[in-house]
């Protein structure tokens, strides 16, 4: 038991800490050096390693092997009869074909614009909603509202398009009926290229905003409640508590989500766009995923599809790395 | 110790599961899409799949591919082949698993598929039956072939899918159809020289052309009662048609005091002109043709421009139904059947039958519709678009070459279900007499030599529960209305006028079908289709000025049009424009 000394403020006995050894700080900074070799450790923890084998096999077989195959195919002209390995190498020809296509500049521009719009209008609402849920006092109302906003996540995009059509169609659409009732002319929203993106982003927000709060709510659950109590005692109002406690507490998660979302900049939600677009809005709607769907899958050009996938992956990875470095520089926090 | 052993056992089991999952092929039985319906896979217990190369044939006296004789035209009255003699080559003691995919129109699984059961029992095979909407069928077919789990047969339901067959054939995935045809004597009665040429690419027959279900019976149908009410004649020119369109929309022909009647709609779900496409024939040939010895396309001679100008006028004047471009076919029917639409492009019999059903059996509604004779903008004789195109194409996996027994069984099966062979009636109209013996029979019209269903449709509809509707998709294997007529009786008053209208439309003069002689590069055709669709709707909506037309034609040429002009000129031996 360390020897106690008198605390002048509280009169309570506090333990006296032993002085640290001179090299203590240096020791913990040194990298961990295991005493035994890998083989010894595998043998020592063989049961755990054995349990890990299926997981390892799953990732190798279903994730990394397909990635490796796709990368190879990106540089080959895949012939179905020959398979991946016997198909001829074509070097960068697939990439030349992609970037030589007259559609591609517009397709890439659409992809980036739609992704940025998704980021702009889809990134902050879940944070705000999570904070609102976190600060909600009535538990029952909170649960009810959470359930209400989570439900759309479980609808398929086909259903969501059905809902959108029901809202925006000219004949019996809710929005047009409202416009009509208010004395305005009905409008062909679904044929208007200017309305395509607002409808796309709005419906995606409706579908996913609730579900996206989960990660922030999980982060908020770890915030020490005493911080809020102390802030209240210090006279901090709700906005100040959000500014000085809530937001800093979830900032690592926000950074993580932002970096990951940036990694998907060239994946602008192909399934949704595929269902929502039509010939009239094609110029504003066609994105890389839908272009690949038409060129690659429907026209049997799997090498082109693989090359585009590789391009998306490389750009995505670069963006994540840049975002992470930027976040670390600005806030001192990053994913790694 | 026990815990460690259990952990090891669990790990090994998990590993085994992962490896098995990685090694198994999907066989078309998993990875279901929304619109996919897959029949049961190999049953296994009594399924004795023949060894590869072990397919022994019975008496193999089939013709050699080189000896096949292709008729010049369809038979006037087809006759069933001698069944027993024709298929003696097939050793029916052998059992096979057969995987078939097609483009259905219900595309949902039947909980108890009696037609499939019948085929399996009759042909001693286990069927895997996958029915999908057209786009999904193309994609799924490509994926199945690419992943090494190719189906044995794919029955594409559109002549546009020939390019898919060609692409797969080039990738060495398909059997030359001439390997199958020697075993298909019924099929050989209608695979004409023209059909054969259509399916031949670089000297190989990439598939077998299918008979169309609705052979050239799609026509423009107009509301007779509205014409009378509006005091108008049957339109003969675009101007007269426009006057009718305007009157329909502004003069309240249904007399309900509301502005809720419209001329027409595309009903193509936002992908193309749908039923409005039939209006193009007023302005000229809608496809490749030869004019004054030179190759011509509707893009080049003003046909497309005039057609789009007409559509723009309709749209600007708000004469088209709400959501006319984005609405799907089925929802649009609600407008038509609720008497809101003045003109449709439809097969006559189906239109009358659907109108009769929608009116709950009011026979007077049958007289509402009548076909419009071909109209013309030039004062020349009006013609409908080219006819005579196949209804699609059957393709066969190259794997069948390794299993001659299975190849023959499939040939036997497909041939046996062609009109009017022994099992043709089994899979059509939800099931023939073999499936519903109490309600359905097939009657021969002795005078014409043709056949028709004589079914108690009310009772059949009662037994055809929603969960059995998927059975209807067997109809997509070989159903054709070229020779089949309907039963005429007072209970089904739409049959006689419906058949008559179909004959009337089929008899209208048509443009020459040069497409049957052409084999244009599929990838360019598809790319150009995307290009034209987005530009054409832009012209109609006013997002692009029709004054830009010449510039647009140049863009079209650069986007692949010129390549197609060159190819078409060479193949039709015509001069370039």
Coordinates of C-alpha atoms in Angstrom, one line a residue, chain B residues 26-29 38-49 95-99 116 120 125-129 406:
Chain B
X26 CA -24.7 -22.1 -59.4
X27 CA -26.3 -24.2 -62.1
X28 CA -28.9 -21.6 -62.6
X29 CA -30.7 -22.6 -59.4
X38 CA -36.7 -21.4 -61.3
X39 CA -38.2 -24.8 -61.4
X40 CA -36.8 -27.5 -59.3
X41 CA -33.4 -28.7 -60.1
X42 CA -32.2 -32.2 -60.6
X43 CA -34.2 -34.4 -58.5
X44 CA -31.4 -36.8 -58.2
X45 CA -33.0 -39.9 -56.7
X46 CA -34.2 -41.4 -59.9
X47 CA -32.3 -39.2 -62.2
X48 CA -29.7 -41.2 -64.0
X49 CA -27.8 -38.6 -65.9
X95 CA -32.8 -40.2 -68.4
X96 CA -31.4 -36.6 -68.8
X97 CA -31.3 -33.4 -66.9
X98 CA -32.2 -30.5 -69.2
X99 CA -31.8 -26.9 -68.3
X116 CA -43.3 -29.5 -66.3
X120 CA -40.6 -34.8 -67.4
X125 CA -36.0 -36.0 -68.2
X126 CA -35.6 -33.7 -65.2
X127 CA -36.2 -30.1 -66.2
X128 CA -34.7 -26.9 -64.8
X129 CA -37.0 -24.2 -66.0
X406 CA -28.9 -35.5 -74.5

